[in-house]
PDB file of C-alpha atoms in Angstrom:
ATOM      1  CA  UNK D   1       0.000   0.000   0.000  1.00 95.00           C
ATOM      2  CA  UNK D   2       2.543   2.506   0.519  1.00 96.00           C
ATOM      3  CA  UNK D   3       4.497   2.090  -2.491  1.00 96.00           C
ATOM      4  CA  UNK D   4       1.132   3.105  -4.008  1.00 95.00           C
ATOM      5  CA  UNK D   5       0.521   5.817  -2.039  1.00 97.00           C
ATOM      6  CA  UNK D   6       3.954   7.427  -1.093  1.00 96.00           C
ATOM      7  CA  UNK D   7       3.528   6.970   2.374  1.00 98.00           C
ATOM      8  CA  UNK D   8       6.859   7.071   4.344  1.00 98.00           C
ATOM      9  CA  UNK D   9       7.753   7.279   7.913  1.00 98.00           C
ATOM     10  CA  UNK D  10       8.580   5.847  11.340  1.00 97.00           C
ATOM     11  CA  UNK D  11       5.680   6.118  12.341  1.00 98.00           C
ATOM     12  CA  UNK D  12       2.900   6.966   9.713  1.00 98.00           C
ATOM     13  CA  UNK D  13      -0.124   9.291  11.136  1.00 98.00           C
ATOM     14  CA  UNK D  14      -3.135   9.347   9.133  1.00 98.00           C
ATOM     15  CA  UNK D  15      -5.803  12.192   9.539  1.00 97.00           C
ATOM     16  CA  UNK D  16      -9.417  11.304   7.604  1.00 96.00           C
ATOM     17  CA  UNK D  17     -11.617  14.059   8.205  1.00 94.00           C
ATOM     18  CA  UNK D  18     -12.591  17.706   6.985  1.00 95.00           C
ATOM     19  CA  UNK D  19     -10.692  20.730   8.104  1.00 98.00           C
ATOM     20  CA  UNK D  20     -13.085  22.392  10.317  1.00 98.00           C
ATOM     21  CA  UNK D  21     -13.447  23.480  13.785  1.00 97.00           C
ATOM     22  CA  UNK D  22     -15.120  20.323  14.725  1.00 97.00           C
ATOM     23  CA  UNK D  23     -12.375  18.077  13.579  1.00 97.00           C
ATOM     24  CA  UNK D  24      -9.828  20.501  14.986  1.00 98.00           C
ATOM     25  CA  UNK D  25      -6.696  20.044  12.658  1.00 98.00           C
ATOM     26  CA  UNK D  26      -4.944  22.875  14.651  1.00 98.00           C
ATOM     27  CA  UNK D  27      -5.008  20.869  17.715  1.00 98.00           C
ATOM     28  CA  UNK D  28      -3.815  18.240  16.198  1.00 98.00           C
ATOM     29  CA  UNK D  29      -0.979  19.427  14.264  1.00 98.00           C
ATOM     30  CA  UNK D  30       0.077  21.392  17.631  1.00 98.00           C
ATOM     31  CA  UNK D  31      -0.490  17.975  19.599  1.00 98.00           C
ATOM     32  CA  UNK D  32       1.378  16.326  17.097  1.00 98.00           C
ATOM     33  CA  UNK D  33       4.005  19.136  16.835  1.00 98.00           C
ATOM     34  CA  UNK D  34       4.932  18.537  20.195  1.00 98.00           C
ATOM     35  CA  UNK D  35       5.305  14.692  20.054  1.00 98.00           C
ATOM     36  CA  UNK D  36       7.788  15.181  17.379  1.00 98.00           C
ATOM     37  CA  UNK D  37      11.045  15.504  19.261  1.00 97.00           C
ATOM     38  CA  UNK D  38      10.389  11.805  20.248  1.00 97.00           C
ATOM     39  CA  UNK D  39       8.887  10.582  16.773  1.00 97.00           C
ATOM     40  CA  UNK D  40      11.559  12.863  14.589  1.00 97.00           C
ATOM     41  CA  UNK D  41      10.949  10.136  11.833  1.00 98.00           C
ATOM     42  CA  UNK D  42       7.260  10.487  12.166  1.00 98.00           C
ATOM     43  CA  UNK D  43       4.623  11.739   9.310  1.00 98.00           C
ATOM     44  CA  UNK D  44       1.427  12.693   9.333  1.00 98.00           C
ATOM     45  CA  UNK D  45      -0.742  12.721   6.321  1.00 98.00           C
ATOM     46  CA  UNK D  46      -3.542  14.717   6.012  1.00 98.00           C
ATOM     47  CA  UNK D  47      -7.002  13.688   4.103  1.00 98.00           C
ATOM     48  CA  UNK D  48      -9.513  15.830   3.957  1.00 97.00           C
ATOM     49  CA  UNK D  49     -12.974  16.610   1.545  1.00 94.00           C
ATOM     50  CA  UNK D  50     -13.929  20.332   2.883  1.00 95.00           C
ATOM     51  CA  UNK D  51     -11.228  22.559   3.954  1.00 96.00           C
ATOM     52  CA  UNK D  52     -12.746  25.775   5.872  1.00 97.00           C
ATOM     53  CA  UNK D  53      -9.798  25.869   7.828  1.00 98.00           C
ATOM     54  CA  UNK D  54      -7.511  25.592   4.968  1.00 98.00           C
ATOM     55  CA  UNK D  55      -5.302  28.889   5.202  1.00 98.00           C
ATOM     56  CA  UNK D  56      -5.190  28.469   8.992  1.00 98.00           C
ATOM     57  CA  UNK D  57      -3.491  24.838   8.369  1.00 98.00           C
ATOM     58  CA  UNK D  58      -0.894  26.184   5.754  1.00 98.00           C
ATOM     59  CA  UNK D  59      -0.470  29.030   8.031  1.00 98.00           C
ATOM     60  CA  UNK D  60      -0.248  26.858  11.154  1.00 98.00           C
ATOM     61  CA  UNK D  61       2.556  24.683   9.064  1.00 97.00           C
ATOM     62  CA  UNK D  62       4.263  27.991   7.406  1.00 97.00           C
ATOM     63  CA  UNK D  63       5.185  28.981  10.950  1.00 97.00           C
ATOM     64  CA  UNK D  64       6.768  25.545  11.898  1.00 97.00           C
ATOM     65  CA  UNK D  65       9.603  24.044  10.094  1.00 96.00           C
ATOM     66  CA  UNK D  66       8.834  20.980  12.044  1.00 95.00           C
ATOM     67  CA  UNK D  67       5.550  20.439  10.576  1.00 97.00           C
ATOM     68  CA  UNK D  68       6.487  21.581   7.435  1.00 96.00           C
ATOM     69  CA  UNK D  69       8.801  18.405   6.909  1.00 97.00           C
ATOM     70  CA  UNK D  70       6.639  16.181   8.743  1.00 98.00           C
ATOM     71  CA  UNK D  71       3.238  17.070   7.766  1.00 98.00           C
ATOM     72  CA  UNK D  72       1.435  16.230   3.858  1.00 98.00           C
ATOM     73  CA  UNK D  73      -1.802  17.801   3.091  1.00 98.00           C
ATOM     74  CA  UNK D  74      -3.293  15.301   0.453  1.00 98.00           C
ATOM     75  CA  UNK D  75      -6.500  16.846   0.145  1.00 96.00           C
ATOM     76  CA  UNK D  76      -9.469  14.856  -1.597  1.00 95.00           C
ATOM     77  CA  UNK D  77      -9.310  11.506  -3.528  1.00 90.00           C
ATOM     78  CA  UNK D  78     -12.127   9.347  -4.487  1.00 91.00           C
ATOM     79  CA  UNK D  79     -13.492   7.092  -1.499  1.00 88.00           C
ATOM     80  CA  UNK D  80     -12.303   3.808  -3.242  1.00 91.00           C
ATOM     81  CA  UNK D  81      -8.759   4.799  -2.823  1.00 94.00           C
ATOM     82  CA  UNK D  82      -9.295   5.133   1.099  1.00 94.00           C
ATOM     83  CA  UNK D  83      -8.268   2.015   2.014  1.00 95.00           C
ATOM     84  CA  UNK D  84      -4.400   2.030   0.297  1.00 97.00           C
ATOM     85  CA  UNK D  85      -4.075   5.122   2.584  1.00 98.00           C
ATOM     86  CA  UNK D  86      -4.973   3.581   5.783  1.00 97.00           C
ATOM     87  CA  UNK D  87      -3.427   0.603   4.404  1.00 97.00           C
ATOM     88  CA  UNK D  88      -0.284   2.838   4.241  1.00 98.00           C
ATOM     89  CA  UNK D  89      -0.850   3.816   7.924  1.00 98.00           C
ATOM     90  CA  UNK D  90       0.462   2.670  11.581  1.00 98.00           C
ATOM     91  CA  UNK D  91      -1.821   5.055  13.551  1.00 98.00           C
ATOM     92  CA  UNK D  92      -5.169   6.843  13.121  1.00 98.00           C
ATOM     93  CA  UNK D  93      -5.426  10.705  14.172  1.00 98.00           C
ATOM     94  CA  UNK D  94      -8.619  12.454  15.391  1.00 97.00           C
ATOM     95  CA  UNK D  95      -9.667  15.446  17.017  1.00 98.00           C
ATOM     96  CA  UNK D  96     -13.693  15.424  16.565  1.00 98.00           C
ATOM     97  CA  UNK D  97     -15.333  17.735  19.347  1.00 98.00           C
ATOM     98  CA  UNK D  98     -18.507  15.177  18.514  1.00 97.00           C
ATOM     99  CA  UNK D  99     -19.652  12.517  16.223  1.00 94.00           C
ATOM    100  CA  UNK D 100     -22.248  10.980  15.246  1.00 87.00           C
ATOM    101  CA  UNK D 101     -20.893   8.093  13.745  1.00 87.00           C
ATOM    102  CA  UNK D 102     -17.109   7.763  13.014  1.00 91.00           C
ATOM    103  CA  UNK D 103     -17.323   6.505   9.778  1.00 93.00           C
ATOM    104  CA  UNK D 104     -12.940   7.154   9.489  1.00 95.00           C
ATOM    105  CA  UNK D 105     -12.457   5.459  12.359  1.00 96.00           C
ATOM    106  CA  UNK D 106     -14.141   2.725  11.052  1.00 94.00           C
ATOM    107  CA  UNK D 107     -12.592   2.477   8.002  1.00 95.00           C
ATOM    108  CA  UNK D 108      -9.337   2.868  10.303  1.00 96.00           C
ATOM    109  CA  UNK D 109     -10.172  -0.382  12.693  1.00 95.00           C
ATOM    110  CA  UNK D 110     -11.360  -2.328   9.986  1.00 95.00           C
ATOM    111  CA  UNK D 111      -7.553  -1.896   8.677  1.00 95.00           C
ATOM    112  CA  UNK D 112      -6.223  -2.483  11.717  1.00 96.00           C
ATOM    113  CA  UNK D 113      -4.552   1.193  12.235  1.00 98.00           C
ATOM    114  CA  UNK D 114      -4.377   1.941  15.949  1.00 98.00           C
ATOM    115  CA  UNK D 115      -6.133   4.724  16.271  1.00 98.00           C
ATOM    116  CA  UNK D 116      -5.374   8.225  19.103  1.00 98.00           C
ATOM    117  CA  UNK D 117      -8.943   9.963  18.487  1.00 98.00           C
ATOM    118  CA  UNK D 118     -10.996  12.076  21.030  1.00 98.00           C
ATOM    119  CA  UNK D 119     -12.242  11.214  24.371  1.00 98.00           C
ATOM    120  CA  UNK D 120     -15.564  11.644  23.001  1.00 98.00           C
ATOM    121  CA  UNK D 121     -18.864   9.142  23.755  1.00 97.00           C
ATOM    122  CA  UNK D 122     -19.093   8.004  19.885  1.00 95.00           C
ATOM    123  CA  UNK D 123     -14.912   7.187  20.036  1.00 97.00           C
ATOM    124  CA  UNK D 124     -14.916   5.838  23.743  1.00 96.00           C
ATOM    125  CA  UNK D 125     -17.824   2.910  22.216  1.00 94.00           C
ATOM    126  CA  UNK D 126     -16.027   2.668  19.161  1.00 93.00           C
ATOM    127  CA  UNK D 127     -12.414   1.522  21.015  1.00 95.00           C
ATOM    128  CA  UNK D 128     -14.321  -0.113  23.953  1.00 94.00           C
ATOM    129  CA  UNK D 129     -13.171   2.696  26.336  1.00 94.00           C
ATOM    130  CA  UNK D 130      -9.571   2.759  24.992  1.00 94.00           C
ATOM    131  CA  UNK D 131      -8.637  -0.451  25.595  1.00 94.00           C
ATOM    132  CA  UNK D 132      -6.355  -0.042  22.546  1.00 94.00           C
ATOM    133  CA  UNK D 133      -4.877   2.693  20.981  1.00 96.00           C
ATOM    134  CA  UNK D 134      -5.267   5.958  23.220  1.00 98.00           C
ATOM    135  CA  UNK D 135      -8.261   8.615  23.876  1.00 98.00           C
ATOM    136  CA  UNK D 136      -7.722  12.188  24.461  1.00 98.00           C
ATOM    137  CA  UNK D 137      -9.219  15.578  25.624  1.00 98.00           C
ATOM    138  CA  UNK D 138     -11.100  17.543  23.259  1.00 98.00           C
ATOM    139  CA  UNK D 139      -8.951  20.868  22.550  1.00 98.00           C
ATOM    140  CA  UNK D 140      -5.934  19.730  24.176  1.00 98.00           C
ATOM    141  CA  UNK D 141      -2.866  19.660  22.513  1.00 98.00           C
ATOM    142  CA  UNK D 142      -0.296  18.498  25.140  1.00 98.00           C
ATOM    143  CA  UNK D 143      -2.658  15.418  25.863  1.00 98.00           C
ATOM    144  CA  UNK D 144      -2.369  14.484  22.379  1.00 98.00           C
ATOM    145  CA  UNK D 145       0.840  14.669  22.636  1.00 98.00           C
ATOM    146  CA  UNK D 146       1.202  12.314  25.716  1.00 98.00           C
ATOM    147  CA  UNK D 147      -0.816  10.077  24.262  1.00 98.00           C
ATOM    148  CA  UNK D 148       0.996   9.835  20.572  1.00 98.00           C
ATOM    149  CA  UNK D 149       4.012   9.310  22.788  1.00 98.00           C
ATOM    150  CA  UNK D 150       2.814   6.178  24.745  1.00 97.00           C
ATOM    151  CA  UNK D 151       0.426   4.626  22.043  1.00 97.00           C
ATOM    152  CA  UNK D 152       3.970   4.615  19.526  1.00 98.00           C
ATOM    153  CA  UNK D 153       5.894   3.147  22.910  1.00 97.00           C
ATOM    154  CA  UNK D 154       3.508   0.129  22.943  1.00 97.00           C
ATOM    155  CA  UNK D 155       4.298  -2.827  20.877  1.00 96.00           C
ATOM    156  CA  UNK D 156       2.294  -1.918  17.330  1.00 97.00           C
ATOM    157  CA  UNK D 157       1.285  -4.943  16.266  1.00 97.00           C
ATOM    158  CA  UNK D 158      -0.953  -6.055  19.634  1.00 96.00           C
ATOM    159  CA  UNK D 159      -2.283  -2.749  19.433  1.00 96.00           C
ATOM    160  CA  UNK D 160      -3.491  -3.496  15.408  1.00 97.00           C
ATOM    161  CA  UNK D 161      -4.195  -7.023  16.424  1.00 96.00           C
ATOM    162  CA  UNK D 162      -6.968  -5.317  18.653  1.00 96.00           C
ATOM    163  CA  UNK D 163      -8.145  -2.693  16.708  1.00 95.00           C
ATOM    164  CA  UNK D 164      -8.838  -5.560  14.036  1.00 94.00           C
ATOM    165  CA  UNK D 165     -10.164  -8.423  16.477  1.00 95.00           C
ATOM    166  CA  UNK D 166     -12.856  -5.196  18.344  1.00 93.00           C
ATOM    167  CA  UNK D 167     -13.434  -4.124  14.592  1.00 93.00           C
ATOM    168  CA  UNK D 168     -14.416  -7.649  13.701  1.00 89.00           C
ATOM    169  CA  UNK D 169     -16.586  -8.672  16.794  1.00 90.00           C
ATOM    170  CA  UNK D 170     -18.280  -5.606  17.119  1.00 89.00           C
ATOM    171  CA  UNK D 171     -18.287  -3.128  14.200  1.00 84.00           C
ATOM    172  CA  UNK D 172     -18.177  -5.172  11.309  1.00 83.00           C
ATOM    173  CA  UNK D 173     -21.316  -5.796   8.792  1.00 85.00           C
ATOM    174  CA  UNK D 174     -21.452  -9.285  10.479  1.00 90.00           C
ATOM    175  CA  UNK D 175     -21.234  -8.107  13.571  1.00 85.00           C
ATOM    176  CA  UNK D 176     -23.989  -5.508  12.935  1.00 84.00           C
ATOM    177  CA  UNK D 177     -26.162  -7.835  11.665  1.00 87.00           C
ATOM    178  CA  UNK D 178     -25.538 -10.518  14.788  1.00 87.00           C
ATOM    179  CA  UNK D 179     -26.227  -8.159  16.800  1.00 83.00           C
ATOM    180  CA  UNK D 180     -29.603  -6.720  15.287  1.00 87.00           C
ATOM    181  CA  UNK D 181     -30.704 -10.469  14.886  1.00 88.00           C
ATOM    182  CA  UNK D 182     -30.372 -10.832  18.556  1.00 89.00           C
TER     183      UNK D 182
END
């Protein structure tokens, strides 16, 4: 997947999700910003369909050299080439304020990526209270940072291993329809 998508990096951040003030990309690239001095090899790749907060992220990046090498803004692609790019990814970044459904992180789990999204109700159900990966405050960079910095100091593979086997069990079309059968 990453030879087709161009995805390098020790470790490889994906972001899934408009630029807006409820997805909070300026959290997260200070969060992630701040996690870099013990990631220097890390990327984070940013996909994204609407982009209201477009000139604050390129201004936000303009005013770091740090993000500016670490950070790619890939903009829109067509949904069928979403799965190369989490594919391509170790870890799944999200800084929703709410959701209704989490349709990325799905798509995330279902690959396996590990995923450091929001301590929000929708997220917490979705990673069965953060028993893998890592939650986080809403609007707060530093804890993003703490918790990029212990999610990439936990063995990766258990962590996917999880994501996969709670993506399988409980999120999955099977799963759904188990569930709605019982």
């Amino acid at each position: 997947a990453r030879a087709q998508t161009g995805m390098t990096g020790e470790p490889v951040f994906f972001w899934a999700g408009n630029l807006d003030a409820n997805k909070d990309p300026l959290t997260v690239l200070a969060g992630f910003e701040l996690a870099l001095p013990a990631m220097p090899q890390a990327r984070l790749y940013m996909a994204y369909r609407y982009a209201d907060l477009l000139p604050q992220v390129k201004a936000r990046m303009a005013q770091s050299p740090t993000l500016a090498g670490a950070v790619t803004l890939l903009g829109s692609f067509p949904h069928a080439d979403m799965e190369r790019y989490f594919n391509s990814a170790d870890y799944f970044v999200q800084g929703s304020h709410r959701e209704g459904s989490g349709y990325a992180l799905n798509d995330a789990l279902a690959c396996g990526v590990v995923p450091v999204v929001t301590d929000i109700p929708t997220f917490r159900v979705m990673t069965h209270q953060g028993a893998f990966g890592a939650l986080w405050p809403v609007d707060d960079a530093a804890a993003l940072a703490d918790a990029l910095r212990t999610v990439t100091a936990r063995p990766w593979a258990e962590q996917s291993a999880a994501a996969r086997q709670f993506f399988d069990a409980q999120l999955s079309i099977s799963a759904i329809a188990r569930q709605a059968l019982a």
